[in-house]
Tab-separated table of C-alpha atoms (C1' of nucleotides) and ligand atoms in Angstrom:
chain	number	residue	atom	x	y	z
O	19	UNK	CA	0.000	0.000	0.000
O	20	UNK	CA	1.388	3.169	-0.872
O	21	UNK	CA	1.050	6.457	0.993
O	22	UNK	CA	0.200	9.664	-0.386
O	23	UNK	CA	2.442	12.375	-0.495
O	24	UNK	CA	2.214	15.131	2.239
O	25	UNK	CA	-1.010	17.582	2.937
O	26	UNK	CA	-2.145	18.965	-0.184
O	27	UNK	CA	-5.513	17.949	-0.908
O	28	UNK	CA	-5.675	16.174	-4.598
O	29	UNK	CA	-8.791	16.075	-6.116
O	30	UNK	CA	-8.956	14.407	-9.333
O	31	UNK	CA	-11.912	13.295	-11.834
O	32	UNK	CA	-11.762	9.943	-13.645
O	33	UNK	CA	-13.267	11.438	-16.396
O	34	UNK	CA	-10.097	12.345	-19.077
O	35	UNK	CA	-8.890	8.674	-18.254
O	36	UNK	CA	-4.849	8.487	-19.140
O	37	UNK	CA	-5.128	4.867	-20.519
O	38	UNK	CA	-4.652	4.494	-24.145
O	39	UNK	CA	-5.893	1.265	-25.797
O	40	UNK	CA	-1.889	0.016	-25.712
O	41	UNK	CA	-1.587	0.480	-22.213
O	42	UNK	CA	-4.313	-1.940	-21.738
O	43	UNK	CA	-3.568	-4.446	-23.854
O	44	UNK	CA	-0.125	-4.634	-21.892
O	45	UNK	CA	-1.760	-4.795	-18.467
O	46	UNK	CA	-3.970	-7.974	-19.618
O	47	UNK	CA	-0.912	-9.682	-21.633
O	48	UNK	CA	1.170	-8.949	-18.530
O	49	UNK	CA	-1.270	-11.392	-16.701
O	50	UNK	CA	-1.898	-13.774	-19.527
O	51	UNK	CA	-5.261	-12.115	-19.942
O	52	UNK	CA	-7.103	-11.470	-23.216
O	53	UNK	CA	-7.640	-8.001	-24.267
O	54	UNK	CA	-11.889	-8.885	-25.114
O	55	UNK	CA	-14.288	-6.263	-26.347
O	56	UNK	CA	-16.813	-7.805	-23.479
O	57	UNK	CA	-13.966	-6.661	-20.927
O	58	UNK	CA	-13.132	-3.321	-22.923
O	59	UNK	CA	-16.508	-2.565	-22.987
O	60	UNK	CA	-17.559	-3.173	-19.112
O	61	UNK	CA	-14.190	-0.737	-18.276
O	62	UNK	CA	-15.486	1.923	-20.668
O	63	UNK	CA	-19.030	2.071	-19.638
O	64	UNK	CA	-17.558	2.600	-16.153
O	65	UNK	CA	-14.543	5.453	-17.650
O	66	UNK	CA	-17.849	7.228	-19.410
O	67	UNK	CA	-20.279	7.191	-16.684
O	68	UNK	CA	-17.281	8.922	-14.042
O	69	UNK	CA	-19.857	7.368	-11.091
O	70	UNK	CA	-20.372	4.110	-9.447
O	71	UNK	CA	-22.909	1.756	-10.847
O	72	UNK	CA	-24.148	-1.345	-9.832
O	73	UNK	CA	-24.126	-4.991	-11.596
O	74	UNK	CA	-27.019	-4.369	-13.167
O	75	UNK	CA	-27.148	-0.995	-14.646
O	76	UNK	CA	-23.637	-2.080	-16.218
O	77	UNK	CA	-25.225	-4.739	-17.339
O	78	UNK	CA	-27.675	-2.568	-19.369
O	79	UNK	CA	-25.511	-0.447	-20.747
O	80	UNK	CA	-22.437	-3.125	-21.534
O	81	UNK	CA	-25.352	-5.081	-23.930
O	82	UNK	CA	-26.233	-1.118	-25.554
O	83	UNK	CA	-22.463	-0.819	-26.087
O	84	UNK	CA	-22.031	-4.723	-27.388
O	85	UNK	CA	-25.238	-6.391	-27.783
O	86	UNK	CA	-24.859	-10.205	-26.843
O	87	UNK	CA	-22.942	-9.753	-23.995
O	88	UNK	CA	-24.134	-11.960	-21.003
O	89	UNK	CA	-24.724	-11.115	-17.337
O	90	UNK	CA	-21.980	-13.572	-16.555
O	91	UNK	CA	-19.344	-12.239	-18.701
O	92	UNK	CA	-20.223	-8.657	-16.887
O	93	UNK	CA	-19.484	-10.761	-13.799
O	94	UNK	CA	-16.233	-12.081	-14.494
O	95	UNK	CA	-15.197	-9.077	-16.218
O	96	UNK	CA	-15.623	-7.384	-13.165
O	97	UNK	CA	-13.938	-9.522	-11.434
O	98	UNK	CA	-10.776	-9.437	-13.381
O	99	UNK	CA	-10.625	-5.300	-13.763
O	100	UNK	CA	-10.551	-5.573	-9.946
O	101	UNK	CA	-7.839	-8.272	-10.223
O	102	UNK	CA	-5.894	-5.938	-12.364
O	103	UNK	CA	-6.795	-2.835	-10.263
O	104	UNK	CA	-8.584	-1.564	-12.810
O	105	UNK	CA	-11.900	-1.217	-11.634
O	106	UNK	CA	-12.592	-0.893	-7.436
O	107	UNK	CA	-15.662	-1.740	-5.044
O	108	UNK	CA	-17.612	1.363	-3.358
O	109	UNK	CA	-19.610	0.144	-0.223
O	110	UNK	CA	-23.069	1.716	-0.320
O	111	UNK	CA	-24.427	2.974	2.499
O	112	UNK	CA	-27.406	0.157	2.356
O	113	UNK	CA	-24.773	-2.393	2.774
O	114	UNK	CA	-24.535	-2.890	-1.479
O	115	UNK	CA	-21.726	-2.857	-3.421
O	116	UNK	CA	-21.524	-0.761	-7.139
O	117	UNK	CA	-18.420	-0.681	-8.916
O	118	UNK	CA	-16.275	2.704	-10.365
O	119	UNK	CA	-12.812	2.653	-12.123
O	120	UNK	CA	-10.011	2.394	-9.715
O	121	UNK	CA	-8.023	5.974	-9.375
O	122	UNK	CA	-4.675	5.643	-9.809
O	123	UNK	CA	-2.606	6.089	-6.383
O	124	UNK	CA	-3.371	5.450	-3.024
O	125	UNK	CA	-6.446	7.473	-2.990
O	126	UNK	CA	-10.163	7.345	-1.508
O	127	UNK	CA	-13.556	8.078	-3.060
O	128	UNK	CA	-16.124	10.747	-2.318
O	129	UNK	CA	-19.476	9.255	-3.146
O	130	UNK	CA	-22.172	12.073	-3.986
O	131	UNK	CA	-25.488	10.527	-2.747
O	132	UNK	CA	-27.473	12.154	-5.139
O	133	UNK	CA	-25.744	11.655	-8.383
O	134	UNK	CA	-23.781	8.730	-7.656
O	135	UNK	CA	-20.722	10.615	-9.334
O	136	UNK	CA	-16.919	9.622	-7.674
O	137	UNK	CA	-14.049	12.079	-6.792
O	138	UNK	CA	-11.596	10.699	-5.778
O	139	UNK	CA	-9.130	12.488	-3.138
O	140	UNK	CA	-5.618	11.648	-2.052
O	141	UNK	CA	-4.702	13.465	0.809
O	142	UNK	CA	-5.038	9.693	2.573
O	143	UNK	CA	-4.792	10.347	6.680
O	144	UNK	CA	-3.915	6.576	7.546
O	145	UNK	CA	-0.183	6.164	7.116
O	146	UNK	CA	0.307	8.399	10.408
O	147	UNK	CA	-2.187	6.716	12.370
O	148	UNK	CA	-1.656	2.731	10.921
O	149	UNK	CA	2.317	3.315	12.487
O	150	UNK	CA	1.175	4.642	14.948
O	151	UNK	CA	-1.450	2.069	16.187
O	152	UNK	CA	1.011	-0.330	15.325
O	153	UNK	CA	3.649	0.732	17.999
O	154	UNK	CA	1.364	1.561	20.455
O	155	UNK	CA	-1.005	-1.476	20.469
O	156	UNK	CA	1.080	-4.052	18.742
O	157	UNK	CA	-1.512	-4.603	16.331
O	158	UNK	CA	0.122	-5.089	12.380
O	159	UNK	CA	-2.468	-2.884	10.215
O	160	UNK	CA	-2.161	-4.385	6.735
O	161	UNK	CA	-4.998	-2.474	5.024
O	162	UNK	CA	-7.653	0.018	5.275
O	163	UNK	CA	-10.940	0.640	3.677
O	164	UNK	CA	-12.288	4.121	3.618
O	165	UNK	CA	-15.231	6.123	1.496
O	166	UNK	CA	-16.492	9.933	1.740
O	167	UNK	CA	-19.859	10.018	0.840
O	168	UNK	CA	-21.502	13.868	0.621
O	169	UNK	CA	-23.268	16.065	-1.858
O	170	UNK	CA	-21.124	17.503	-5.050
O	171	UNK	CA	-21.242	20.823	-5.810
O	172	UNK	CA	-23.605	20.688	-8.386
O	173	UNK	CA	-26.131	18.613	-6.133
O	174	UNK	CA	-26.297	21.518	-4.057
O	175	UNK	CA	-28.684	23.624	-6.151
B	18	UNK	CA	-21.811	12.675	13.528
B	19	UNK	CA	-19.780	12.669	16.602
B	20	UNK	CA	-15.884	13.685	16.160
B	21	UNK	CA	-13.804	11.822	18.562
B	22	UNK	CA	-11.803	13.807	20.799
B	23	UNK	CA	-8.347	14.714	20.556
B	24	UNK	CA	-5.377	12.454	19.818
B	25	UNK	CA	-5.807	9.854	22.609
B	26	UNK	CA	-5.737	6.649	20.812
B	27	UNK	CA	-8.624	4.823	22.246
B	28	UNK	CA	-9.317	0.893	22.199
B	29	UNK	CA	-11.467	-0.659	23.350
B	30	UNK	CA	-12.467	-4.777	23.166
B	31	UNK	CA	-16.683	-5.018	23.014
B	32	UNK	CA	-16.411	-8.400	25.266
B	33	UNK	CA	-17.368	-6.297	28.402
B	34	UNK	CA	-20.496	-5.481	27.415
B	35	UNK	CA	-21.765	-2.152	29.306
B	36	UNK	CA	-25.393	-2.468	29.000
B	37	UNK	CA	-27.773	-4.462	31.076
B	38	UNK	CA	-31.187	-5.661	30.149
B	39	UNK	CA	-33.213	-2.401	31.384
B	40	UNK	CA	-31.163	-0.435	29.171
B	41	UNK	CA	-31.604	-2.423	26.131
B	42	UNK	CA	-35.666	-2.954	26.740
B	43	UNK	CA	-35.691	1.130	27.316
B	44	UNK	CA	-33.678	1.390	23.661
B	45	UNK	CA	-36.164	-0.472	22.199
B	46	UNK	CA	-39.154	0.505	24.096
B	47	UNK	CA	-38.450	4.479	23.082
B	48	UNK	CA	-39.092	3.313	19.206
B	49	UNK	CA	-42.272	1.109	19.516
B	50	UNK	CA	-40.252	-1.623	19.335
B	51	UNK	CA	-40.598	-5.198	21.391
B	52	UNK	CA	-37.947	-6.486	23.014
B	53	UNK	CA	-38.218	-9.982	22.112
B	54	UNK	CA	-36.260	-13.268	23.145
B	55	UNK	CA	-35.237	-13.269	19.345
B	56	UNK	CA	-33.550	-9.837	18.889
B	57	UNK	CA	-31.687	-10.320	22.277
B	58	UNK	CA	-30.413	-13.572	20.872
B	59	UNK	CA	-29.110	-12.069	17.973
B	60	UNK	CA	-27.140	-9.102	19.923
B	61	UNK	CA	-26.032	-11.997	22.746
B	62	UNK	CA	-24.583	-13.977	20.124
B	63	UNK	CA	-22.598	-11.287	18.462
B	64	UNK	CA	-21.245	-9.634	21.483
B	65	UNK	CA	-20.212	-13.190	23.231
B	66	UNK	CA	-18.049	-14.289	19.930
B	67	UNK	CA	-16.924	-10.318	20.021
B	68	UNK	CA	-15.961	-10.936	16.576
B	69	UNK	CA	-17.724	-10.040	12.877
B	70	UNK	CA	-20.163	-12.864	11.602
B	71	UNK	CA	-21.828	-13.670	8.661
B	72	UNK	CA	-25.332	-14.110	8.404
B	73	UNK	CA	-25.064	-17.772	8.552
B	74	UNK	CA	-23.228	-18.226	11.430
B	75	UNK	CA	-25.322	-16.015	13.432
B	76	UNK	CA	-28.204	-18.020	12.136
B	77	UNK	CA	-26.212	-20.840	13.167
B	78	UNK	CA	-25.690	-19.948	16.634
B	79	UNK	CA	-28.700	-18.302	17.392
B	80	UNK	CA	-30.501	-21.614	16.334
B	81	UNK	CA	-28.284	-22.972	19.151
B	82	UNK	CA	-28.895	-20.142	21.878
B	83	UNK	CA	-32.812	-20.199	20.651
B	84	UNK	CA	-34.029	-23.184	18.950
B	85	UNK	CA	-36.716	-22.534	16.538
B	86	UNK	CA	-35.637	-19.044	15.418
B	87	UNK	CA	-36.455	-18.537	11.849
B	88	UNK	CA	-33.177	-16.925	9.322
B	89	UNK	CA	-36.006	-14.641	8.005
B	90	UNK	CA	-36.244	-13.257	11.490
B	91	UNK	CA	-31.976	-12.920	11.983
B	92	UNK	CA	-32.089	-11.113	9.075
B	93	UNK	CA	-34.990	-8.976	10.576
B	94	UNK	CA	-33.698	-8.522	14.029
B	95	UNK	CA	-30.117	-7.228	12.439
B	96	UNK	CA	-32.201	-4.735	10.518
B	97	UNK	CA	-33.498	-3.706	13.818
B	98	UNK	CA	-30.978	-3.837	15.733
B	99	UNK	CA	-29.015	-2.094	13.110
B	100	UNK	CA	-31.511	1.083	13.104
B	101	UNK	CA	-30.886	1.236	16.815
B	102	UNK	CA	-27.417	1.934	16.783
B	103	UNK	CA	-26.611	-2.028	18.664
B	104	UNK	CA	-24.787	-3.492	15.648
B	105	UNK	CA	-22.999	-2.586	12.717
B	106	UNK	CA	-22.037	-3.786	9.290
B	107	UNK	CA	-18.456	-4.945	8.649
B	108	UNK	CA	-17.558	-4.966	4.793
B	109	UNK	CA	-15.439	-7.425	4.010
B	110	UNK	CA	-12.155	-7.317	1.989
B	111	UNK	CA	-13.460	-9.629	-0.866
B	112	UNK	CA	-16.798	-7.614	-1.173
B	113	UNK	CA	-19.448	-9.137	1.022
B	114	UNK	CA	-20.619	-7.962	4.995
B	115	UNK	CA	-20.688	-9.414	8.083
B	116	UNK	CA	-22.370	-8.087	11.068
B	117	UNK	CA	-20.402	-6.856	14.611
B	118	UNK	CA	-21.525	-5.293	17.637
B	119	UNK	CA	-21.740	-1.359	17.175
B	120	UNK	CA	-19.032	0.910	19.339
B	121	UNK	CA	-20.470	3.143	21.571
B	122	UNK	CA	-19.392	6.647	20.071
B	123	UNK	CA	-17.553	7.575	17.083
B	124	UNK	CA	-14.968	4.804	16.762
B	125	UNK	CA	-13.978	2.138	13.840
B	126	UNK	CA	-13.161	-1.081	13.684
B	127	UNK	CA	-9.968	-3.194	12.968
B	128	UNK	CA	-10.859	-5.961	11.706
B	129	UNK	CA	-8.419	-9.103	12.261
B	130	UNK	CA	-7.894	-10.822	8.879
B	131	UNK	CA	-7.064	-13.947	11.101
B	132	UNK	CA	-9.557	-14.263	13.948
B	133	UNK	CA	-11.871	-12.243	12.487
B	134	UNK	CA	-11.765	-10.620	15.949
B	135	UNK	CA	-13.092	-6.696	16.097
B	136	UNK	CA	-11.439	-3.939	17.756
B	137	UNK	CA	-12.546	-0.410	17.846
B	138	UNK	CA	-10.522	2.582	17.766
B	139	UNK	CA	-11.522	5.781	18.397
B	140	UNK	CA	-8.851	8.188	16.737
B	141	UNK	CA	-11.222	9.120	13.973
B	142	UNK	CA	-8.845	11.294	11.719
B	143	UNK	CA	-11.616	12.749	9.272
B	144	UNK	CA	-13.235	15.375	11.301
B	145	UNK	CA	-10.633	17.760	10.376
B	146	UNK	CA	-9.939	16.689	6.771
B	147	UNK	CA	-13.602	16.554	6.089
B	148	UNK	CA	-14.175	20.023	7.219
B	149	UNK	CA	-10.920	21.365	4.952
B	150	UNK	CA	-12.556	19.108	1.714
B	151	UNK	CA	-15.480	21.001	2.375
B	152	UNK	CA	-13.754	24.304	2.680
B	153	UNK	CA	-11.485	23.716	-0.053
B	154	UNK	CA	-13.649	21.827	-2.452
B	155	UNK	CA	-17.074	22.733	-1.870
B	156	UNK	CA	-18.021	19.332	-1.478
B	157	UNK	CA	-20.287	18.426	1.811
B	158	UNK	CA	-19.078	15.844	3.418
B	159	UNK	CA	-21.874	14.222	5.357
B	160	UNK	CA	-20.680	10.962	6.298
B	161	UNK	CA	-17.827	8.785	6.115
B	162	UNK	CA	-17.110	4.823	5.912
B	163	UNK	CA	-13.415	3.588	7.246
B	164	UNK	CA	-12.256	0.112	8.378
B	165	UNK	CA	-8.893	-0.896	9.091
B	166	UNK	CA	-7.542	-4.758	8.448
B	167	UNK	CA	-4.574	-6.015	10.459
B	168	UNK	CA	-3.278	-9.024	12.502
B	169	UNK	CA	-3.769	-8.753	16.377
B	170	UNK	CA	-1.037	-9.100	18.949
B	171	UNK	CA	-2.253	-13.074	19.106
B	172	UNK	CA	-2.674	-13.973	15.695
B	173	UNK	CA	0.826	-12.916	14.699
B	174	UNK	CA	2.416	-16.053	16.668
P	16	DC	C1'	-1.867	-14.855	-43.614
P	17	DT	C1'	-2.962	-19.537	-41.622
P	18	DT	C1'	-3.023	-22.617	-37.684
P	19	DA	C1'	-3.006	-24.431	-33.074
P	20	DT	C1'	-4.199	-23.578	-28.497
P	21	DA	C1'	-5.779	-22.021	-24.360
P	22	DA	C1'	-8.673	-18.418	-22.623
P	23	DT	C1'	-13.126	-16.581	-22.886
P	24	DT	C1'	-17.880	-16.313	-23.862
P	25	DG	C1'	-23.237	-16.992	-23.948
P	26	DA	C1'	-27.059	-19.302	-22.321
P	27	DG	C1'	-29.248	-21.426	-19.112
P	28	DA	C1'	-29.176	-24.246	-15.005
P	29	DA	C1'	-27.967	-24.383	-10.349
P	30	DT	C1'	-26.997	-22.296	-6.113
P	31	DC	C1'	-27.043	-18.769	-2.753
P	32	DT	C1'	-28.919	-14.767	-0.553
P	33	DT	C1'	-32.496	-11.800	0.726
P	34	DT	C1'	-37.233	-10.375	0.933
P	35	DC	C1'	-42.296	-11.361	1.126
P	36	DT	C1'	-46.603	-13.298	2.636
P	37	DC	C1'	-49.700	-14.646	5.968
P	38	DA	C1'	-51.617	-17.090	9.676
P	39	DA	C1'	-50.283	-17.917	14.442
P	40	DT	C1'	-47.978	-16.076	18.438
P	41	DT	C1'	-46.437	-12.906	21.854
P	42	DG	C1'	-44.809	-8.651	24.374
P	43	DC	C1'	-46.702	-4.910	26.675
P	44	DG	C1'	-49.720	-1.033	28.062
P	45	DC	C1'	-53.887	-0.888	30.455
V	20	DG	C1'	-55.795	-11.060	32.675
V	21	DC	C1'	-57.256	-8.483	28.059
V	22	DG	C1'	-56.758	-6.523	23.660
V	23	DC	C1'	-54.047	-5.327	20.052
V	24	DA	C1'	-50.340	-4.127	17.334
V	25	DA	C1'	-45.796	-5.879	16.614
V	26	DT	C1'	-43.329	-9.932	15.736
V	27	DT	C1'	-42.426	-14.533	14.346
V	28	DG	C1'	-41.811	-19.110	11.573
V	29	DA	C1'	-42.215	-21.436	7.459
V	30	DG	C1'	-42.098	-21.604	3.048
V	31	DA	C1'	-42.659	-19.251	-1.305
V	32	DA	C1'	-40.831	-15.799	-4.179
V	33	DA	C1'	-37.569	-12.798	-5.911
V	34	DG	C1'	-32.872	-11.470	-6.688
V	35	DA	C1'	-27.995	-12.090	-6.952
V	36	DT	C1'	-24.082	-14.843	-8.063
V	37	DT	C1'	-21.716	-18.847	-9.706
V	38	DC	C1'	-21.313	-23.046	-12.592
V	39	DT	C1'	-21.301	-25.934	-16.696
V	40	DC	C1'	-20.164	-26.818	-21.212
V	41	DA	C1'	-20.095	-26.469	-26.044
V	42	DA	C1'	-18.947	-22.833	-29.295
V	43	DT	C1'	-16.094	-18.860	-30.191
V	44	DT	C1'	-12.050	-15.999	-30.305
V	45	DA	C1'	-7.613	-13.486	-29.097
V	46	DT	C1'	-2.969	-14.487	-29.437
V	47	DA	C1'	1.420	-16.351	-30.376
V	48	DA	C1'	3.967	-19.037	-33.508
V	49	DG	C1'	5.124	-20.428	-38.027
I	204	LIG	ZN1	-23.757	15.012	-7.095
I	205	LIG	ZN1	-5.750	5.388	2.564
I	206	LIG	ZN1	-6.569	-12.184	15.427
I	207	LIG	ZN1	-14.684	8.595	11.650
DNA sequence: CTTATAATTGAGAATCTTTCTCAATTGCGC
DNA sequence: GCGCAATTGAGAAAGATTCTCAATTATAAG
């Protein structure tokens, strides 16, 4: 796990994603992965929407993008983006999970719970506080989980 | 949402459970709700193993503890128990949720990837950063989600 | 550009998980 | 104790996820 740099707050939107089609391809070949349309398609429905959406809404909008594609494919494409770190869980509130694409980083999503958009923000306050836990209570902290959820600015009309 | 207090870090095991039986009947009682043989089951169970569990094995042992009790009803009484502030969700690395016992206060849990065992700790670092997103960002933060993983002191034998 | 091969897919079945329904029961205020 | 609304158990129903397997396809090699 990698630690964010020091205090300045770093928003950034998923929206202009950095991957070209190349990049991609190498991350699947590094993993003896095929580059499929099915698991193109399920990354850019995700890249185009810039919010979290759940297993079925992707669903609905991976068959508009490439008709014939099955619920199960959707599941096991999902299933290898997060493998590959491409795509990451968001926690709802109700106890559901949705999926967005992963940010690049160590960084930590705000959730708008009105538009179901993700920012995601790197200013990441757990290095500190995992060491220090550590020493203090001898427990080894190996991972954290942690979400924003709020309104946007635009959800504040 | 309550900010814990200053930089104390604050554990605290759930094992010693605080509240007695008036307590809990008055928590329910001030929401209409019955304080049934069930409900107190489910809670007994959960703070007894002091650790997260899965729907299933709460059904299991409150089956045990209460012979007879229907899983429609431990799925019921969690809901219940969850409005009232008793227990809490725990999501789970590899996507799914388990249920613990709910910290008194603002606190969050470590979660022990070996013994499943739950510790809460009450150094919440977000009060401050949430107020300087807000600042900063415009973004209202109105609620926040963080977990840590780890090993305790006695699984790392 | 073929060809061989292993990975992937679609469709539906199978399996879990969670919610509903409804008659019977039960906690609790009086 | 009585009355009644809240709760429960059991099973059905609905939803979510995983499996199976034959057909397809991306890829590397030639
Ligand atoms: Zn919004
Ligand atoms: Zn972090
Ligand atoms: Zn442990
Ligand atoms: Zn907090």
């Amino acid at each position: 796990m990698r630690w964010a740099g020091a205090g300045v707050i770093n928003l950034k939107t998923k929206s202009g994603g950095t991957q070209n089609s190349g990049d991609l391809k190498a991350i699947f070949h590094a993993k003896r992965l095929k580059c499929t349309p099915q698991r193109l398609a399920v990354l850019k429905v995700l890249k185009e929407s810039g919010a979290y959406l759940s297993i079925n809404m992707l669903d609905k909008k991976v068959k508009e993008m490439l008709p014939g594609t099955g619920l199960a494919t959707v599941y096991r494409a999902l299933e290898t983006l997060e493998e590959l770190g491409l795509v990451a869980k968001v926690h709802l509130e109700d106890g559901c999970h949705s999926y967005a694409v992963a940010p690049e980083g160590h960084m930590h999503p705000i959730v708008c719970t009105e538009c179901n958009k993700v920012i995601d923000f790197a200013e990441c306050p757990l290095g500190e506080l995992s060491e220090k836990l550590t020493q203090d209570t001898g427990i080894v902290i190996q991972n954290h989980f942690l979400q924003l959820f709020g309104k946007c600015r635009e959800c504040q009309a």
